[in-house]
Tab-separated table of C-alpha atoms in Angstrom:
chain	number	residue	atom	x	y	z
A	1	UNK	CA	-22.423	-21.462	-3.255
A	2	UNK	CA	-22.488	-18.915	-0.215
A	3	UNK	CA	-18.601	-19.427	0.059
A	4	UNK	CA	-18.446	-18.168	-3.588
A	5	UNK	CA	-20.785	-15.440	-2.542
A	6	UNK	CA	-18.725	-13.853	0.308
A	7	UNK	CA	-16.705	-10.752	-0.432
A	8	UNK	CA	-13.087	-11.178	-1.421
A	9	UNK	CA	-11.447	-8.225	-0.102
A	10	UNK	CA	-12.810	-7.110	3.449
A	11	UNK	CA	-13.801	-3.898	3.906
A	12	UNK	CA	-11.376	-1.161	5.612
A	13	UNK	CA	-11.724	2.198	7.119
A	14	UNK	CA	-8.494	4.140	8.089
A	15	UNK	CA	-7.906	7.418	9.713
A	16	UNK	CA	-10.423	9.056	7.770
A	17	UNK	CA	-14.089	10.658	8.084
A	18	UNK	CA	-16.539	12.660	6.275
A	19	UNK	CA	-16.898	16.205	7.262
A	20	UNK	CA	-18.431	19.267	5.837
A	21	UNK	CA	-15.879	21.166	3.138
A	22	UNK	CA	-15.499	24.529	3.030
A	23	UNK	CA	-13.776	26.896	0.252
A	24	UNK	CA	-10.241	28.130	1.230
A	25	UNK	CA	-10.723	31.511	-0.331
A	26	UNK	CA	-14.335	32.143	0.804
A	27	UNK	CA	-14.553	29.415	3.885
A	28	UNK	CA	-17.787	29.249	2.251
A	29	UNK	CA	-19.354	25.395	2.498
A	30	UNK	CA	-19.018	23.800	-0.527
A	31	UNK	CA	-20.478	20.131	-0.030
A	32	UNK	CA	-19.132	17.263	2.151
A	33	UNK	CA	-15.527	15.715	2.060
A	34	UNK	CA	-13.438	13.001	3.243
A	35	UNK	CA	-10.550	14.151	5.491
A	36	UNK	CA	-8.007	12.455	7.863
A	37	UNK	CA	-8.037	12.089	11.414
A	38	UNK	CA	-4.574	12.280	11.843
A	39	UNK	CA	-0.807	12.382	10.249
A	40	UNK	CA	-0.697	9.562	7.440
A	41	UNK	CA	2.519	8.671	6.012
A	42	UNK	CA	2.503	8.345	2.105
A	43	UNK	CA	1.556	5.259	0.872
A	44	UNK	CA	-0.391	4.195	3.790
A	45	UNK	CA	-4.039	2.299	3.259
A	46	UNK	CA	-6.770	4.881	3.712
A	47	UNK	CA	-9.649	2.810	2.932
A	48	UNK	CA	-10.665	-0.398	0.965
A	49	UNK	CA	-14.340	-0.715	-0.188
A	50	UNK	CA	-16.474	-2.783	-2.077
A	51	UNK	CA	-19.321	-1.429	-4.077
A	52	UNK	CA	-22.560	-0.736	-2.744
A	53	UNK	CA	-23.675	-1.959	-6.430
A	54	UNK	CA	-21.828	-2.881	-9.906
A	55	UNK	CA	-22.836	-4.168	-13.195
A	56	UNK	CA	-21.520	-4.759	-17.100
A	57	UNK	CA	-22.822	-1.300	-17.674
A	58	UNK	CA	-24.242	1.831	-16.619
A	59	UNK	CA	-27.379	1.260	-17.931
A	60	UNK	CA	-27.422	-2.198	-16.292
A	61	UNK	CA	-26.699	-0.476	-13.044
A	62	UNK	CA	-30.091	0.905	-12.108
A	63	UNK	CA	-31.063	-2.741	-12.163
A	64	UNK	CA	-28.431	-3.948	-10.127
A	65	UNK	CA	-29.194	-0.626	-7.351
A	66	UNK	CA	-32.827	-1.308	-7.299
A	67	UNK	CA	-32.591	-4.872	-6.516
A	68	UNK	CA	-30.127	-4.318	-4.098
A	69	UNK	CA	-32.085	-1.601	-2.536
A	70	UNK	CA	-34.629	-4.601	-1.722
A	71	UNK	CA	-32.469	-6.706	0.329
A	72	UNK	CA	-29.698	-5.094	1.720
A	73	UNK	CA	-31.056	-1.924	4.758
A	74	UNK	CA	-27.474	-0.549	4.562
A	75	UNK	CA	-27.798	-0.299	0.333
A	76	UNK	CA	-30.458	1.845	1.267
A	77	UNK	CA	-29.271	4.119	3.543
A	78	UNK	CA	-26.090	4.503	1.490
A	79	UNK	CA	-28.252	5.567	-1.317
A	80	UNK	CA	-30.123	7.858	0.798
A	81	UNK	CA	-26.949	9.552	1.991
A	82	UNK	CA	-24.863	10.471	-1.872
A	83	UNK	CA	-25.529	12.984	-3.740
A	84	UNK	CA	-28.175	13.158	-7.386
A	85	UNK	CA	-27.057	16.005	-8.294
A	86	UNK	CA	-30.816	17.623	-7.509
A	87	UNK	CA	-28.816	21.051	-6.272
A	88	UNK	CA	-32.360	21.864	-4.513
A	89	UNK	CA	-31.801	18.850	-2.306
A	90	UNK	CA	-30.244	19.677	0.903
A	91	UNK	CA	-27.504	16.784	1.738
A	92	UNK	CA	-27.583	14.643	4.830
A	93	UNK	CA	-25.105	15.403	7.512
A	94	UNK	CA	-21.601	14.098	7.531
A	95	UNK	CA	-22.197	12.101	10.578
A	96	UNK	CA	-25.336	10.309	9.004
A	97	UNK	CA	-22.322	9.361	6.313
A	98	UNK	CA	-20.096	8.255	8.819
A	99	UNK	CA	-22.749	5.923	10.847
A	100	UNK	CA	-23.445	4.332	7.071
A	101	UNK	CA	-20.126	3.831	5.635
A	102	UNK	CA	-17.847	3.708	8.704
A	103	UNK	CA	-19.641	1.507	10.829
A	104	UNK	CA	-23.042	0.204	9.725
A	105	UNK	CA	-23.486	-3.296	9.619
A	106	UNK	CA	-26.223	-5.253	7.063
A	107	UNK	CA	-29.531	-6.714	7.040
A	108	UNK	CA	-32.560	-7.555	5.424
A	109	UNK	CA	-34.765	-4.141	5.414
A	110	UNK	CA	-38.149	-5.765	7.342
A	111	UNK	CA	-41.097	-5.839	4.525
A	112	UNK	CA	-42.962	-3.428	6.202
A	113	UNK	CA	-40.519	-0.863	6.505
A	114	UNK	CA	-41.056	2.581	4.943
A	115	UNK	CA	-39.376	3.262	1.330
A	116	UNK	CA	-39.175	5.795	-0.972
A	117	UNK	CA	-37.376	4.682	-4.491
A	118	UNK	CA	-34.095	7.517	-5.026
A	119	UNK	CA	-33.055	8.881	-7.948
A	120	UNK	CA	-30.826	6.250	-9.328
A	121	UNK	CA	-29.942	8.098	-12.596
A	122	UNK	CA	-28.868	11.234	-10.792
A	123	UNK	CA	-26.784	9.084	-8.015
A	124	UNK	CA	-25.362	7.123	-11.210
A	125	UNK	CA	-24.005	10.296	-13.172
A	126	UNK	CA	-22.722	11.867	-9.559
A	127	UNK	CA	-20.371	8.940	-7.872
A	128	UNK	CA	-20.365	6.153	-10.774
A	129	UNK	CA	-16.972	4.579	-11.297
A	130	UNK	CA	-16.171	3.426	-14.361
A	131	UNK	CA	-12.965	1.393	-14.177
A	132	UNK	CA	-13.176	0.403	-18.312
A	133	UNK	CA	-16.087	-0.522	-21.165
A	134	UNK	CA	-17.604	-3.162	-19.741
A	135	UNK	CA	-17.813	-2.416	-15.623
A	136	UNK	CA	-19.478	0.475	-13.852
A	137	UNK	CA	-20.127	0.606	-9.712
A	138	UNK	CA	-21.263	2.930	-7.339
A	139	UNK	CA	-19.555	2.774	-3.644
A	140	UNK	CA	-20.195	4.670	-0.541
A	141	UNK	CA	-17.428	6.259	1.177
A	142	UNK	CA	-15.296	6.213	-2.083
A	143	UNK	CA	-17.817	8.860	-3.789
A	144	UNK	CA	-17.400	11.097	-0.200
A	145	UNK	CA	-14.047	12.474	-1.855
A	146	UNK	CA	-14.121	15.496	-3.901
A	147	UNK	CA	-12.288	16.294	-7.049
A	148	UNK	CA	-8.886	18.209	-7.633
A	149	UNK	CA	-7.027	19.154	-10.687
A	150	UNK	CA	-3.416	19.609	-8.620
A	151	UNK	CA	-0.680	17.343	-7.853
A	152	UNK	CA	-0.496	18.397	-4.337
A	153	UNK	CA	-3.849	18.509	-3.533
A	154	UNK	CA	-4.679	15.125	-5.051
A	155	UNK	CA	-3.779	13.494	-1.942
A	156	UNK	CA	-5.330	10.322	-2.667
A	157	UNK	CA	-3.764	7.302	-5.412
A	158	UNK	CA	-7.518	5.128	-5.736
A	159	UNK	CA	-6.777	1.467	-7.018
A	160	UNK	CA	-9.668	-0.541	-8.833
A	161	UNK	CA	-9.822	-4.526	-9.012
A	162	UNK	CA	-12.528	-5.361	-10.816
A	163	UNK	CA	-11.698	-8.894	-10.237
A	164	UNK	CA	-11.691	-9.051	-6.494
A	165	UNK	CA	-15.720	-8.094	-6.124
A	166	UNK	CA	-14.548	-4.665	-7.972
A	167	UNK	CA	-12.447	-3.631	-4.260
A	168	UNK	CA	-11.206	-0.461	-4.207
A	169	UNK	CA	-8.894	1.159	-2.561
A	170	UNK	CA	-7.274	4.450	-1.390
A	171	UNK	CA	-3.407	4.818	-0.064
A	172	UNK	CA	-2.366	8.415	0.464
A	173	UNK	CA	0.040	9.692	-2.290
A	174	UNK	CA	2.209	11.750	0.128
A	175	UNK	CA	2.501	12.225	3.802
A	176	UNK	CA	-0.717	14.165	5.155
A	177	UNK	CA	-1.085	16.359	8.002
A	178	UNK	CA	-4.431	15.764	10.606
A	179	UNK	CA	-7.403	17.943	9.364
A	180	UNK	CA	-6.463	17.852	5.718
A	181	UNK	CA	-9.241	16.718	2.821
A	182	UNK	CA	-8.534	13.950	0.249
A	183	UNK	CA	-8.903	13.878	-3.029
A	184	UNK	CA	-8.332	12.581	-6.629
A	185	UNK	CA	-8.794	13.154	-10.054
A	186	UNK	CA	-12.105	11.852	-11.238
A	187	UNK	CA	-10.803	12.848	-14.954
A	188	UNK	CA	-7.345	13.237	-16.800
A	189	UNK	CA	-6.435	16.546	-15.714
A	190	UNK	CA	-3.415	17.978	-17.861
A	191	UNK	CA	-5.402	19.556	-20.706
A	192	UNK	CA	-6.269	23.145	-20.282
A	193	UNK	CA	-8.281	25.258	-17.848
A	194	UNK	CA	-11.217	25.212	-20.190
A	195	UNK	CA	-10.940	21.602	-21.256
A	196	UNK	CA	-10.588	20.473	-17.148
A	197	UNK	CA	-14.018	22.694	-16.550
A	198	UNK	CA	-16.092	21.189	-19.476
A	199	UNK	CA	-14.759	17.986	-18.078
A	200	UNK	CA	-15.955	18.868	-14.286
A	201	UNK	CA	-19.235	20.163	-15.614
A	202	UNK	CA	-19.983	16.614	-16.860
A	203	UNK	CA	-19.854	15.831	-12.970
A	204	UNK	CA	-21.927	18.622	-12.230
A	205	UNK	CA	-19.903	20.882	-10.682
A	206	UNK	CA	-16.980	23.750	-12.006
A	207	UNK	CA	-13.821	22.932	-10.506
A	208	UNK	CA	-12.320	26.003	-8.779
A	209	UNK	CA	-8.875	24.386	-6.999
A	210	UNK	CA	-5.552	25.492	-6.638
A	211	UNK	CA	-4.698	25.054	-9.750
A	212	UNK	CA	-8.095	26.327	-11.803
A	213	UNK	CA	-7.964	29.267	-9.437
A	214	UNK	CA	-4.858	30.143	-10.732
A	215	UNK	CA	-5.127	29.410	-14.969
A	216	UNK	CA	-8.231	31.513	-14.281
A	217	UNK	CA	-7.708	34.638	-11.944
A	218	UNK	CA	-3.597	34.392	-11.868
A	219	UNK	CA	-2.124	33.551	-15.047
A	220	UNK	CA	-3.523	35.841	-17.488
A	221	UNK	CA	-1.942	38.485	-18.557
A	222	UNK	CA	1.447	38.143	-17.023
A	223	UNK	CA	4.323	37.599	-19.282
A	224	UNK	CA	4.355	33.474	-18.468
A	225	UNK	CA	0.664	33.157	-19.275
A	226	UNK	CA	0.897	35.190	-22.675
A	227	UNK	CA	4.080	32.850	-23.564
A	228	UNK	CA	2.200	29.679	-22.677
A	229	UNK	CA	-0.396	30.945	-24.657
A	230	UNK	CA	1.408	31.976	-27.571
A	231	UNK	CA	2.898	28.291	-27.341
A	232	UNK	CA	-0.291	26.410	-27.228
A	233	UNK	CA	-1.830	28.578	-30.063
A	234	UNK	CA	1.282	26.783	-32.706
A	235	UNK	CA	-1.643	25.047	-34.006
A	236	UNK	CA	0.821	24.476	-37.321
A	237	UNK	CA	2.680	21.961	-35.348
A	238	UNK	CA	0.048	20.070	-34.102
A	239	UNK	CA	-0.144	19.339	-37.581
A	240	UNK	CA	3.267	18.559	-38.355
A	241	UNK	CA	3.459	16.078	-35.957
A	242	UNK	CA	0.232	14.694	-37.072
A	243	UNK	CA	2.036	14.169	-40.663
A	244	UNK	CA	5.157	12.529	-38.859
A	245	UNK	CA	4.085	9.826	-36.798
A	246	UNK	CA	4.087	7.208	-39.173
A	247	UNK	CA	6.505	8.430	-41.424
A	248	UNK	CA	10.108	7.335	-41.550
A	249	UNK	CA	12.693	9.147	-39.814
A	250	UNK	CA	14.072	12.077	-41.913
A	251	UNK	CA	15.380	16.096	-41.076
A	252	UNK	CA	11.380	16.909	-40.522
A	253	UNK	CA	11.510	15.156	-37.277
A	254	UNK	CA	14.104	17.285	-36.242
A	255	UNK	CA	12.903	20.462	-37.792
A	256	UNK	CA	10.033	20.202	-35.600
A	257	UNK	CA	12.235	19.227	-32.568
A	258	UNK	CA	13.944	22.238	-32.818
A	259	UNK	CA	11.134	24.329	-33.099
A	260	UNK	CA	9.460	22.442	-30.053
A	261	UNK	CA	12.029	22.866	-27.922
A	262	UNK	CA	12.118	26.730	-28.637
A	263	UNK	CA	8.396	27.092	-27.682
A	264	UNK	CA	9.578	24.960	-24.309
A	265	UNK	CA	12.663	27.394	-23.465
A	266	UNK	CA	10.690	30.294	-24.054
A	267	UNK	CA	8.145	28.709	-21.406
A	268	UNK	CA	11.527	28.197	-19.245
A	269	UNK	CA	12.810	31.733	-19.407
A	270	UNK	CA	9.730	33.360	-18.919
A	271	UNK	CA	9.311	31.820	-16.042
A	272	UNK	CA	12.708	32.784	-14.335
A	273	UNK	CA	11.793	36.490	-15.284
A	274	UNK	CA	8.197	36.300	-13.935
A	275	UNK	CA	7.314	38.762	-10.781
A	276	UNK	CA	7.999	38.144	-7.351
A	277	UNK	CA	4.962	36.068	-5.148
A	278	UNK	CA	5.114	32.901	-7.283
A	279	UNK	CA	5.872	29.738	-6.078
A	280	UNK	CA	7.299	26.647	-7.270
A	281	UNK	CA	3.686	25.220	-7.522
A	282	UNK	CA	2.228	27.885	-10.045
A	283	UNK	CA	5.196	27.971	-12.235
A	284	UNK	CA	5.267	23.842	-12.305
A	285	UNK	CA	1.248	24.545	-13.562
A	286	UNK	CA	2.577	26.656	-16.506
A	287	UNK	CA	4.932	23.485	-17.649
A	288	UNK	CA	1.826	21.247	-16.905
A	289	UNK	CA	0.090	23.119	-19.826
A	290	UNK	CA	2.959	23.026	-22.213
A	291	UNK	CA	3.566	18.985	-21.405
A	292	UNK	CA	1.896	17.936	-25.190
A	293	UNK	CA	4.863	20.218	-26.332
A	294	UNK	CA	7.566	18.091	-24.527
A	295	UNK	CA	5.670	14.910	-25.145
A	296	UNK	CA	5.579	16.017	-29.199
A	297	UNK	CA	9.907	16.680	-28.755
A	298	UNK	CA	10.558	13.541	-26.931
A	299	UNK	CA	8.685	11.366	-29.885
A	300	UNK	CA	10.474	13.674	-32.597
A	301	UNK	CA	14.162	12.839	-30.492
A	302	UNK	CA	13.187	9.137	-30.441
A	303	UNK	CA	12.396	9.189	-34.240
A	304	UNK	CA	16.258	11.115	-34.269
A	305	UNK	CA	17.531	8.645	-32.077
A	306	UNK	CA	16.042	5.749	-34.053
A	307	UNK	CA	16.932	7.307	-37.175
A	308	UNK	CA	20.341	7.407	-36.034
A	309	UNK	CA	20.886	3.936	-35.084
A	310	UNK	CA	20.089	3.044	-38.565
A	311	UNK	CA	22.798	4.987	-39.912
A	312	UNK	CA	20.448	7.255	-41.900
A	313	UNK	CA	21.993	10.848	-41.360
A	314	UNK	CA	20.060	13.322	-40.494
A	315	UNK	CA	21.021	17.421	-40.174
C-alpha cells in the first residue's frame, strides 16, 4: 500500500525562480512571477510538479485542501504563500515562495502548532487547474507564472498527466534569455481583445500584454484596425457558414470562399500599406484576429475539394 502511495513522477525544479514582476511600460510592480536563471534552450524541462492538492471536482477540492492542510506542514505553507484574490492582502515575498516550492521538504505539522484556516475558495478560483470535467488541482510553483495573450511572450508549453499523480510540467517553447519571465495561456487566447479581457477578468485580473496593449491603445483607428474591423463585423457570413456545414457540397461553398478570401486580402494589403514603426509581431496580431475567417475558407475549400473528387462540378 505505501508503494502505491508514493508519487509517480518526482518533482523537478530547473533554472527558474520566483521574483517580483514589474510592468514594462510603467516598471510599476504588478504581482510575483516565475523567471529563469539563465539561457534555456527551447524545449528544455523547466519544472515538473505534482499538486499540492487534486480532486474529481472543484467543489470536491476544498475537501481534499483542508485535509491536506492537516497533515502535510509544506501544504500549508504553500497555501499560505498563493494568491485568494483578496486584492487588500499584501503577498508574501518571492523568496518565502522559493524556500516553499524550490526546496522545502515535508512533514507532519506538530499538533500544537499555530493555524489559521486560508481562504480555500479564493486560492481555488486564482491558481486551480482544470485539465478536463472530471479533475481539478491546485500546485505551487506552477500557479507562480503569470498569464499572456502573445505567442512570444508565452514562453512556457505546460503538459498535464492526470494519470501520473496529475504531474505537470513546463518545457520552454523557445530559447530564453537569463532574466526573462515565463508564462502561458491560462485561456484560449485568439478571440478578440474584449473576449480575451472578459476571459482574464474571470481570473481576476485585466490582461494588459503585448498584445492587449496593442488591440487596445495601437490598433484603432489606423487603416489595418478599421479593415480588421470591417472584416469581423461580416456578421452575414457567420451565418452562411452556419447554413453550410452540414450541407452537401454545391457553388455556396465557394461563393462564400470567395468572399472570405476577399475580407483576408484586404487584411493582407492593408497591412503592407500600414505606417512605418510596426513590426512583424503587431501585424501577425491583426491576422490572429481574422484566423475564424481563414479557418471558415479552408472548411469552404475542403467542401470544394471534396466536392470535386466526387465529380460534382461546381463554378
Amino acid at each position: 500500500r505505501w508503494l502505491a502511495a508514493l508519487p509517480k513522477v518526482a518533482e523537478y525544479v530547473g533554472p527558474v525562480e520566483v521574483r517580483w514582476a514589474h510592468d514594462p511600460a510603467t516598471g510599476a510592480r504588478r504581482g510575483r512571477g516565475l523567471f529563469v536563471t539563465g539561457p534555456v534552450k527551447a524545449g528544455s524541462t523547466l519544472l515538473a510538479s505534482w499538486p499540492v492538492a487534486q480532486a474529481r471536482s472543484s467543489a470536491e477540492l476544498v475537501a481534499a485542501m483542508r485535509r491536506n492542510a492537516r497533515h502535510s506542514s509544506r501544504a500549508r505553507a504553500a497555501y499560505a504563500n498563493l494568491d485568494d484574490g483578496n486584492k487588500e492582502r499584501v503577498l508574501p515575498e518571492p523568496e518565502a515562495a522559493n524556500a516553499v516550492f524550490c526546496t522545502a521538504t515535508d512533514e507532519a505539522p506538530p499538533p500544537d502548532a499555530p493555524y489559521e484556516e486560508p481562504n480555500f475558495f479564493g486560492i481555488i478560483n486564482a491558481n486551480c487547474f482544470s485539465r478536463q470535467a472530471d479533475w481539478a488541482a491546485v500546485y505551487g510553483l506552477p500557479s507562480m507564472l503569470n498569464h499572456d495573450c502573445s505567442g512570444h511572450g508565452a514562453t512556457a508549453l505546460k503538459l498535464v498527466i492526470t494519470y501520473l499523480d496529475g504531474a505537470i510540467i513546463f518545457r520552454a517553447a523557445r530559447d530564453l534569455e537569463v532574466d526573462e519571465e515565463l508564462c502561458h495561456r491560462y485561456f484560449d487566447t485568439e478571440g478578440a481583445l474584449s473576449a480575451r479581457h472578459a476571459l482574464s477578468q474571470r481570473w481576476g485580473f485585466l490582461c494588459d500584454c503585448r498584445r492587449c496593449h496593442f488591440e487596445a491603445a495601437k490598433l484603432p483607428g489606423t487603416t489595418l484596425g478599421r479593415v480588421v474591423e470591417r472584416s469581423l463585423a461580416a456578421k452575414h457570413l457567420g451565418e452562411q457558414l452556419e447554413a453550410l456545414r452540414a450541407a452537401p457540397p454545391s457553388d455556396a461553398h465557394v461563393a462564400l470562399l470567395r468572399e472570405l478570401l476577399a475580407l483576408c486580402d484586404d487584411v493582407a494589403q492593408a497591412s503592407t500599406a500600414e505606417e512605418e514603426g510596426w513590426s512583424d509581431e503587431d501585424v501577425g496580431w491583426c491576422f490572429s484576429l481574422v484566423k475564424p475567417l481563414c479557418n471558415a475558407a479552408l472548411f469552404c475549400l475542403v467542401k470544394g475539394a471534396e466536392g470535386a473528387s466526387r465529380g460534382t462540378q461546381l463554378m
